[in-house]
DNA sequence: TAGATTGTTAATCGATTAACAATC
DNA sequence: TAGATTGTTAATCGATTAACAATC
């Protein structure tokens, strides 16, 4: 029974399923039951079957799941096959690191350009991506619309940059500034990576156990 | 009524409270009620009062909460005041970016050293932190025990490095490799930053709404 | 066919929200 | 004092787990 409203908890588990299934594929395993998948991931078979049933019927009674097919299904659900496009804004140390290391293509994203304000980096090419002047972003986006912007700008600039990009049609923000950004447009999505929140939860757990 | 077992959901909200309260302090606001704090953060007053009551009684009827005091209380709960020590392992682009940009001190951590295997970086100093040879980590840690290791090594090396550091007494790992690490020691904590899981949830949400 | 395992419905558990007496 | 707001208990809601008929 396909569900209308998928809960956030389910959505957040999907990438883990996708990772685990990719790993199983790489190990040459072709079929798996919810029970053994659950054992490998430390969750219950019930939860796995409930989660998958939100999106369709991917298994077969008495057999389990075909690893490759299930992996591809979940990839499609996540949009990995859609060839999304993005730009990266703010080519400091972190922006640079993402351009150099992060496997955007494996997540289904093409990095079309990067932008910055500093003359020292504008005009450079980082891992095949041209760094352009932030002043040109309006004109450039009109000719090259993108789905997502990676925000690796300093705190102070974040909300302004986001507002500007929203007005230019950007719908998703991968936000690395330690700010809760928001927008009046409900269709604009923010996904935040709050490094310090993460380290603080670790701090809490080593201090209290 | 102080609680014995704090749920993960509550713990993950604490850093956000801490951030919001720090922001209120910076804005010169000295008192706040759960109702207005909730309005600012987009959560209910009930939840805020429930969350805080896990740790003690920080408010005052008819008045609300004293911002500075509450902020400091939550800081103590998170361990920000404990002067934890850490090392960073793997000085690639990302490790470099963290050393340069991340405010470890604001989270209560001192960065005592960094380690890598590449001769090109061993011996350098990045933002005041000496980069040492990974071969020397055993001896160094015996003289300089730390609470946490930041793992910014390549995937393939992650579990081995973690095992080695655990045997040397490291209790917490801030893990940037896209792997679920684990340990037989239950007191060892892993906090994972899965960049690609995060981007994939964004991909899902822009594709399905 | 018999055994295995699904998808789904029902039961349980836990987290969020509402209500309110206590009290500053 | 009267109004405001807490901490906590009770009610609700949603998510996880268990159970099982359907079926490969």
Coordinates of C-alpha atoms (C1' of nucleotides) in Angstrom, one line a residue:
Chain A
X1 CA 0.0 0.0 0.0
X2 CA 1.8 3.1 -1.2
X3 CA 1.7 5.9 1.3
X4 CA 0.9 9.5 0.6
X5 CA 3.0 11.2 3.3
X6 CA 6.4 9.7 3.9
X7 CA 7.8 10.5 7.3
X8 CA 11.1 12.2 7.7
X9 CA 12.4 9.2 9.6
X10 CA 11.8 7.0 6.6
X11 CA 13.4 9.4 4.1
X12 CA 16.5 9.6 6.3
X13 CA 16.9 5.8 6.2
X14 CA 16.7 5.6 2.4
X15 CA 20.3 6.7 1.8
X16 CA 21.5 4.1 4.2
X17 CA 19.6 1.4 2.5
X18 CA 21.0 2.6 -0.8
X19 CA 24.5 2.5 0.6
X20 CA 24.1 -1.0 2.1
X21 CA 22.6 -2.3 -1.1
X22 CA 25.4 -0.8 -3.2
X23 CA 27.8 -2.5 -0.8
X24 CA 26.0 -5.9 -1.2
X25 CA 26.1 -5.5 -5.0
X26 CA 29.9 -4.8 -4.8
X27 CA 30.2 -8.0 -2.7
X28 CA 28.5 -10.0 -5.5
X29 CA 25.4 -10.8 -3.4
X30 CA 22.3 -11.0 -5.6
X31 CA 19.5 -11.7 -3.2
X32 CA 18.7 -10.8 0.4
X33 CA 15.8 -11.2 2.8
X34 CA 14.6 -8.4 5.1
X35 CA 15.8 -10.5 8.0
X36 CA 19.5 -10.7 6.8
X37 CA 19.5 -7.1 5.6
X38 CA 18.2 -6.1 9.0
X39 CA 20.9 -8.1 10.7
X40 CA 23.6 -6.4 8.7
X41 CA 22.2 -2.9 9.4
X42 CA 21.1 -3.4 13.0
X43 CA 17.4 -2.8 12.4
X44 CA 14.4 -5.0 12.4
X45 CA 13.0 -6.9 9.4
X46 CA 9.6 -5.4 10.1
X47 CA 10.9 -1.9 9.8
X48 CA 12.6 -2.7 6.5
X49 CA 9.5 -4.1 5.0
X50 CA 7.4 -1.2 6.3
X51 CA 9.8 1.3 4.9
X52 CA 9.9 -0.3 1.4
X53 CA 6.1 -0.8 1.3
X54 CA 5.8 3.1 1.4
X55 CA 7.1 3.1 -2.2
X56 CA 5.9 -0.2 -3.7
X57 CA 6.2 -3.9 -3.7
X58 CA 9.8 -4.7 -4.4
X59 CA 10.1 -8.2 -3.0
X60 CA 8.9 -11.7 -3.7
X61 CA 7.4 -14.0 -1.1
X62 CA 9.7 -16.9 -0.3
X63 CA 12.6 -15.3 -2.0
X64 CA 13.3 -11.9 -0.6
X65 CA 14.7 -9.0 -2.6
X66 CA 16.8 -8.9 -5.7
X67 CA 19.7 -6.8 -4.6
X68 CA 20.4 -5.0 -7.9
X69 CA 16.7 -4.3 -8.6
X70 CA 16.1 -3.0 -5.1
X71 CA 19.2 -0.9 -5.2
X72 CA 18.1 0.7 -8.5
X73 CA 14.5 1.2 -7.2
X74 CA 15.8 3.1 -4.2
X75 CA 18.2 5.0 -6.4
X76 CA 15.2 6.1 -8.5
X77 CA 13.2 7.1 -5.4
X78 CA 16.2 9.2 -4.2
X79 CA 16.5 10.8 -7.6
X80 CA 20.1 9.5 -8.3
X81 CA 19.1 8.9 -11.9
X82 CA 17.7 12.3 -12.6
X83 CA 20.9 14.2 -13.5
X84 CA 20.3 17.1 -11.2
X85 CA 22.4 20.2 -11.7
X86 CA 24.1 22.3 -9.0
X87 CA 26.4 25.2 -8.4
X88 CA 28.7 25.7 -5.4
X89 CA 28.9 29.1 -3.8
X90 CA 31.9 30.0 -1.7
X91 CA 35.2 28.5 -2.7
X92 CA 37.0 28.6 0.6
X93 CA 38.7 25.7 2.2
X94 CA 35.5 23.7 2.6
X95 CA 34.1 24.5 -0.9
X96 CA 37.4 23.6 -2.3
X97 CA 37.4 20.3 -0.4
X98 CA 34.0 19.4 -1.6
X99 CA 34.9 20.2 -5.2
X100 CA 38.0 18.1 -5.0
X101 CA 36.7 15.1 -3.0
X102 CA 32.9 14.8 -3.0
X103 CA 31.4 12.3 -5.4
X104 CA 28.6 14.5 -6.7
X105 CA 28.2 12.4 -9.8
X106 CA 27.5 9.3 -7.7
X107 CA 24.6 11.2 -6.1
X108 CA 23.3 12.1 -9.5
X109 CA 24.5 15.7 -9.5
X110 CA 26.5 17.6 -12.2
X111 CA 28.5 20.5 -10.8
X112 CA 28.0 23.2 -13.4
X113 CA 30.0 26.0 -11.9
X114 CA 31.3 27.5 -8.7
X115 CA 31.1 31.2 -7.6
X116 CA 33.0 33.4 -5.2
X117 CA 33.7 37.0 -4.7
X118 CA 37.5 36.8 -4.1
X119 CA 39.6 37.9 -7.1
X120 CA 42.2 35.4 -6.0
X121 CA 40.0 32.4 -6.8
X122 CA 37.7 33.8 -9.6
X123 CA 38.9 32.5 -12.9
X124 CA 40.5 29.4 -11.4
X125 CA 39.4 25.9 -12.2
X126 CA 39.0 23.4 -9.4
X127 CA 38.8 19.8 -10.4
X128 CA 37.3 20.7 -13.7
X129 CA 34.9 23.3 -12.4
X130 CA 35.3 26.9 -13.3
X131 CA 35.1 29.4 -10.5
X132 CA 33.2 32.5 -11.6
X133 CA 32.6 35.9 -10.2
X134 CA 29.6 36.1 -7.8
X135 CA 28.6 39.3 -9.6
X136 CA 27.8 37.2 -12.7
X137 CA 25.6 34.6 -11.0
X138 CA 22.3 36.2 -12.1
X139 CA 23.2 36.3 -15.7
X140 CA 24.8 32.9 -15.6
X141 CA 21.9 31.2 -13.9
X142 CA 19.5 32.6 -16.5
X143 CA 21.3 30.7 -19.1
X144 CA 22.1 27.6 -17.0
X145 CA 19.3 26.9 -14.5
X146 CA 20.2 24.6 -11.6
X147 CA 18.3 22.6 -9.0
X148 CA 20.5 23.0 -6.1
X149 CA 23.2 25.4 -4.6
X150 CA 25.8 24.3 -2.2
X151 CA 26.3 27.0 0.3
X152 CA 29.9 27.2 1.6
X153 CA 29.9 30.9 2.2
X154 CA 30.7 32.7 5.5
X155 CA 27.8 32.9 8.0
X156 CA 27.2 36.6 7.4
X157 CA 26.6 36.2 3.7
X158 CA 24.4 33.1 3.9
X159 CA 20.9 34.4 4.1
X160 CA 21.5 37.1 1.5
X161 CA 23.0 34.7 -0.9
X162 CA 20.2 32.2 -0.4
X163 CA 17.5 34.9 -1.0
X164 CA 19.2 36.0 -4.2
X165 CA 19.5 32.5 -5.5
X166 CA 15.9 31.7 -4.6
X167 CA 14.8 34.7 -6.7
X168 CA 16.8 33.2 -9.5
X169 CA 14.9 29.9 -9.3
X170 CA 17.1 27.7 -7.1
X171 CA 14.9 25.2 -5.3
X172 CA 17.3 23.3 -3.0
X173 CA 20.2 24.4 -0.7
X174 CA 22.8 22.2 0.7
X175 CA 23.7 24.5 3.5
X176 CA 27.1 24.2 5.3
X177 CA 26.8 27.5 7.3
X178 CA 25.8 27.0 10.9
X179 CA 22.5 28.9 10.4
X180 CA 18.9 27.8 10.1
X181 CA 18.1 29.4 6.8
X182 CA 14.5 29.7 5.7
X183 CA 12.4 31.0 2.9
X184 CA 8.8 32.2 2.4
X185 CA 8.6 29.8 -0.6
X186 CA 7.5 26.5 0.8
X187 CA 8.8 24.6 -2.2
X188 CA 12.4 25.6 -1.4
X189 CA 14.2 22.9 0.5
X190 CA 17.1 23.4 2.9
X191 CA 19.3 20.5 3.9
X192 CA 21.7 21.6 6.7
X193 CA 25.0 20.2 7.7
X194 CA 25.6 21.5 11.1
X195 CA 29.1 20.4 11.9
X196 CA 29.1 21.9 15.4
X197 CA 25.8 20.3 16.3
X198 CA 27.3 17.0 15.4
X199 CA 30.4 17.5 17.4
X200 CA 28.4 18.7 20.4
X201 CA 26.3 15.5 20.4
X202 CA 29.5 13.5 20.5
X203 CA 30.8 15.7 23.3
X204 CA 27.6 15.0 25.2
X205 CA 27.8 11.3 24.7
X206 CA 31.5 11.0 25.8
X207 CA 30.7 13.2 28.8
X208 CA 27.6 11.3 29.9
X209 CA 28.2 7.5 29.7
Chain B
X1 CA 11.9 15.3 37.4
X2 CA 15.3 14.4 36.0
X3 CA 15.2 11.5 33.6
X4 CA 17.5 8.5 33.6
X5 CA 17.6 7.8 29.9
X6 CA 17.6 10.8 27.6
X7 CA 16.3 9.9 24.1
X8 CA 18.4 10.6 21.0
X9 CA 15.8 13.0 19.8
X10 CA 16.3 15.2 22.8
X11 CA 20.0 15.1 22.6
X12 CA 20.0 16.1 19.0
X13 CA 17.9 19.2 19.9
X14 CA 20.3 20.4 22.6
X15 CA 22.9 21.9 20.2
X16 CA 20.1 23.8 18.5
X17 CA 18.9 25.2 21.8
X18 CA 22.5 26.1 22.6
X19 CA 22.8 27.9 19.3
X20 CA 19.6 29.8 19.6
X21 CA 20.4 30.9 23.2
X22 CA 23.8 32.0 22.2
X23 CA 22.2 34.1 19.5
X24 CA 19.7 35.6 21.9
X25 CA 22.6 36.5 24.2
X26 CA 24.4 38.2 21.3
X27 CA 21.2 40.1 20.6
X28 CA 21.2 41.4 24.2
X29 CA 18.0 39.5 25.2
X30 CA 18.2 38.5 28.9
X31 CA 15.0 36.6 29.5
X32 CA 12.7 34.4 27.4
X33 CA 9.6 32.2 27.9
X34 CA 9.2 28.8 26.4
X35 CA 6.5 30.2 24.3
X36 CA 8.6 32.8 22.6
X37 CA 11.6 30.5 22.3
X38 CA 9.3 28.0 20.7
X39 CA 8.1 30.7 18.2
X40 CA 11.6 31.6 17.2
X41 CA 12.6 27.9 16.7
X42 CA 9.4 26.6 15.2
X43 CA 8.7 24.1 18.0
X44 CA 6.1 23.9 20.8
X45 CA 6.5 25.4 24.2
X46 CA 5.5 22.1 25.6
X47 CA 8.4 20.3 23.9
X48 CA 10.9 22.9 25.2
X49 CA 9.7 22.5 28.8
X50 CA 9.8 18.7 28.5
X51 CA 13.3 18.8 27.0
X52 CA 14.7 21.0 29.7
X53 CA 13.0 19.1 32.5
X54 CA 15.1 16.0 31.6
X55 CA 18.1 17.9 33.0
X56 CA 16.8 20.0 35.8
X57 CA 14.6 23.0 36.6
X58 CA 16.1 26.0 34.9
X59 CA 13.1 28.3 34.7
X60 CA 11.0 30.4 37.1
X61 CA 7.2 30.5 37.1
X62 CA 5.8 33.7 35.8
X63 CA 9.2 34.8 34.5
X64 CA 10.5 32.3 32.1
X65 CA 14.2 31.5 31.6
X66 CA 17.2 33.7 32.1
X67 CA 19.0 33.5 28.8
X68 CA 22.6 33.6 29.9
X69 CA 22.0 31.1 32.7
X70 CA 20.1 28.7 30.5
X71 CA 22.7 28.9 27.8
X72 CA 25.4 28.1 30.3
X73 CA 23.5 25.2 31.7
X74 CA 23.0 23.7 28.3
X75 CA 26.6 24.3 27.5
X76 CA 27.6 22.3 30.6
X77 CA 25.2 19.5 29.7
X78 CA 26.8 19.3 26.3
X79 CA 30.3 19.4 27.8
X80 CA 31.4 22.6 26.2
X81 CA 33.1 23.7 29.4
X82 CA 35.1 20.4 29.8
X83 CA 38.2 21.2 27.7
X84 CA 38.1 18.0 25.7
X85 CA 41.1 17.1 23.6
X86 CA 41.2 15.7 20.1
X87 CA 43.4 14.8 17.3
X88 CA 42.6 15.0 13.6
X89 CA 43.6 12.1 11.4
X90 CA 43.9 12.6 7.6
X91 CA 45.0 16.0 6.5
X92 CA 43.6 16.0 3.0
X93 CA 41.4 18.7 1.6
X94 CA 38.6 18.1 4.2
X95 CA 40.9 17.7 7.1
X96 CA 42.7 20.9 6.1
X97 CA 39.4 22.8 5.8
X98 CA 38.4 21.7 9.3
X99 CA 41.7 22.7 10.8
X100 CA 41.5 26.1 9.1
X101 CA 37.8 26.9 9.6
X102 CA 36.1 24.9 12.2
X103 CA 35.7 26.6 15.6
X104 CA 36.8 23.6 17.8
X105 CA 37.4 25.9 20.8
X106 CA 33.8 27.1 20.8
X107 CA 32.7 23.5 21.1
X108 CA 35.1 23.0 24.0
X109 CA 37.8 21.1 22.1
X110 CA 41.5 21.6 21.9
X111 CA 43.2 20.3 18.8
X112 CA 46.4 18.8 20.1
X113 CA 47.8 17.4 16.9
X114 CA 47.0 16.2 13.4
X115 CA 48.3 13.0 11.7
X116 CA 48.8 11.8 8.2
X117 CA 50.9 9.3 6.2
X118 CA 51.9 11.5 3.3
X119 CA 55.5 12.9 3.5
X120 CA 54.2 16.0 1.7
X121 CA 52.2 17.2 4.7
X122 CA 54.0 15.5 7.7
X123 CA 56.0 18.2 9.4
X124 CA 53.8 21.1 8.3
X125 CA 51.7 23.2 10.6
X126 CA 48.1 24.0 9.7
X127 CA 46.5 26.9 11.6
X128 CA 48.9 26.3 14.5
X129 CA 48.4 22.5 14.6
X130 CA 51.5 20.3 13.9
X131 CA 51.0 17.5 11.4
X132 CA 52.8 14.4 12.6
X133 CA 53.6 11.1 11.0
X134 CA 50.9 8.5 11.5
X135 CA 53.6 6.0 12.4
X136 CA 54.2 8.0 15.6
X137 CA 50.6 8.1 16.7
X138 CA 50.9 5.3 19.3
X139 CA 53.8 6.8 21.1
X140 CA 52.4 10.3 20.9
X141 CA 49.0 9.3 22.3
X142 CA 50.7 7.5 25.2
X143 CA 52.1 10.9 26.3
X144 CA 49.1 13.0 25.2
X145 CA 45.8 11.1 25.6
X146 CA 42.8 12.6 23.8
X147 CA 39.1 12.0 24.0
X148 CA 38.2 12.2 20.4
X149 CA 39.7 11.6 17.0
X150 CA 38.4 13.4 13.8
X151 CA 38.5 10.8 11.0
X152 CA 39.1 12.5 7.7
X153 CA 41.0 9.6 6.2
X154 CA 40.1 7.8 2.9
X155 CA 37.3 5.1 3.2
X156 CA 39.6 2.2 2.9
X157 CA 41.8 3.2 5.9
X158 CA 38.9 4.2 8.2
X159 CA 38.1 1.0 10.1
X160 CA 41.8 0.1 10.6
X161 CA 42.6 3.5 11.9
X162 CA 39.6 3.5 14.2
X163 CA 40.6 0.1 15.6
X164 CA 44.1 1.2 16.2
X165 CA 43.0 4.4 18.0
X166 CA 40.5 2.6 20.1
X167 CA 43.2 0.3 21.4
X168 CA 45.1 3.5 22.3
X169 CA 42.2 4.7 24.4
X170 CA 40.3 7.1 22.1
X171 CA 36.6 7.0 23.1
X172 CA 34.9 9.2 20.5
X173 CA 35.1 9.4 16.8
X174 CA 33.9 12.3 14.6
X175 CA 33.7 10.2 11.4
X176 CA 33.7 11.9 8.0
X177 CA 34.1 8.7 6.0
X178 CA 31.0 7.4 4.4
X179 CA 31.1 4.2 6.4
X180 CA 29.2 2.9 9.4
X181 CA 32.1 2.2 11.8
X182 CA 31.7 0.2 14.8
X183 CA 33.5 -1.2 17.8
X184 CA 33.1 -4.1 20.2
X185 CA 33.7 -1.6 23.0
X186 CA 30.3 -0.2 23.9
X187 CA 31.7 2.9 25.5
X188 CA 33.2 4.0 22.2
X189 CA 31.0 6.5 20.5
X190 CA 30.8 7.3 16.8
X191 CA 29.3 10.4 15.4
X192 CA 29.0 10.2 11.6
X193 CA 28.8 13.0 9.1
X194 CA 27.5 11.3 6.0
X195 CA 27.7 14.0 3.4
X196 CA 26.1 11.9 0.6
X197 CA 23.2 10.8 2.8
X198 CA 22.5 14.4 3.4
X199 CA 22.6 15.4 -0.3
X200 CA 20.5 12.4 -1.2
X201 CA 17.7 13.4 1.2
X202 CA 17.8 16.8 -0.5
X203 CA 17.7 15.1 -3.9
X204 CA 14.6 13.2 -2.7
X205 CA 12.8 16.2 -1.5
X206 CA 13.3 18.4 -4.6
X207 CA 12.3 15.4 -6.7
X208 CA 9.2 14.6 -4.7
X209 CA 7.2 17.8 -3.9
Chain C
dT1 C1' 4.5 -29.7 -2.6
dA2 C1' 6.8 -27.6 1.7
dG3 C1' 9.6 -23.9 3.3
dA4 C1' 10.6 -19.3 3.2
dT5 C1' 9.5 -14.7 3.1
dT6 C1' 6.7 -11.1 1.7
dG7 C1' 3.2 -7.0 2.4
dT8 C1' -0.1 -5.6 5.5
dT9 C1' -2.9 -5.3 9.6
dA10 C1' -2.9 -5.1 14.6
dA11 C1' -0.5 -4.3 19.0
dT12 C1' 3.0 -1.9 21.4
dC13 C1' 5.9 1.5 22.5
dG14 C1' 7.7 6.1 22.7
dA15 C1' 7.6 10.9 21.7
dT16 C1' 4.9 15.1 21.3
dT17 C1' 1.3 18.0 22.7
dA18 C1' -2.3 19.6 25.8
dA19 C1' -3.9 20.8 30.3
dC20 C1' -3.3 22.6 34.8
dA21 C1' -2.0 23.0 39.6
dA22 C1' 1.9 25.2 41.7
dT23 C1' 4.2 29.5 42.3
dC24 C1' 7.1 33.4 41.2
Chain D
dT1 C1' -2.3 40.9 44.6
dA2 C1' -3.1 39.4 39.7
dG3 C1' -0.9 37.8 35.6
dA4 C1' 2.4 35.0 33.7
dT5 C1' 4.7 31.0 33.1
dT6 C1' 6.8 27.1 34.9
dG7 C1' 7.3 21.7 35.7
dT8 C1' 4.6 17.7 35.4
dT9 C1' 0.9 14.7 34.7
dA10 C1' -2.4 13.0 31.3
dA11 C1' -4.0 12.5 26.5
dT12 C1' -2.8 12.1 21.8
dC13 C1' -0.4 11.0 18.1
dG14 C1' 3.0 8.7 15.2
dA15 C1' 6.5 5.3 14.6
dT16 C1' 8.2 0.7 15.5
dT17 C1' 7.5 -4.0 16.3
dA18 C1' 4.9 -8.3 16.1
dA19 C1' 1.9 -11.4 13.9
dC20 C1' 0.0 -13.8 10.1
dA21 C1' -2.5 -14.8 5.9
dA22 C1' -1.0 -14.7 1.1
dT23 C1' 2.0 -16.7 -2.2
dC24 C1' 6.3 -17.5 -4.6

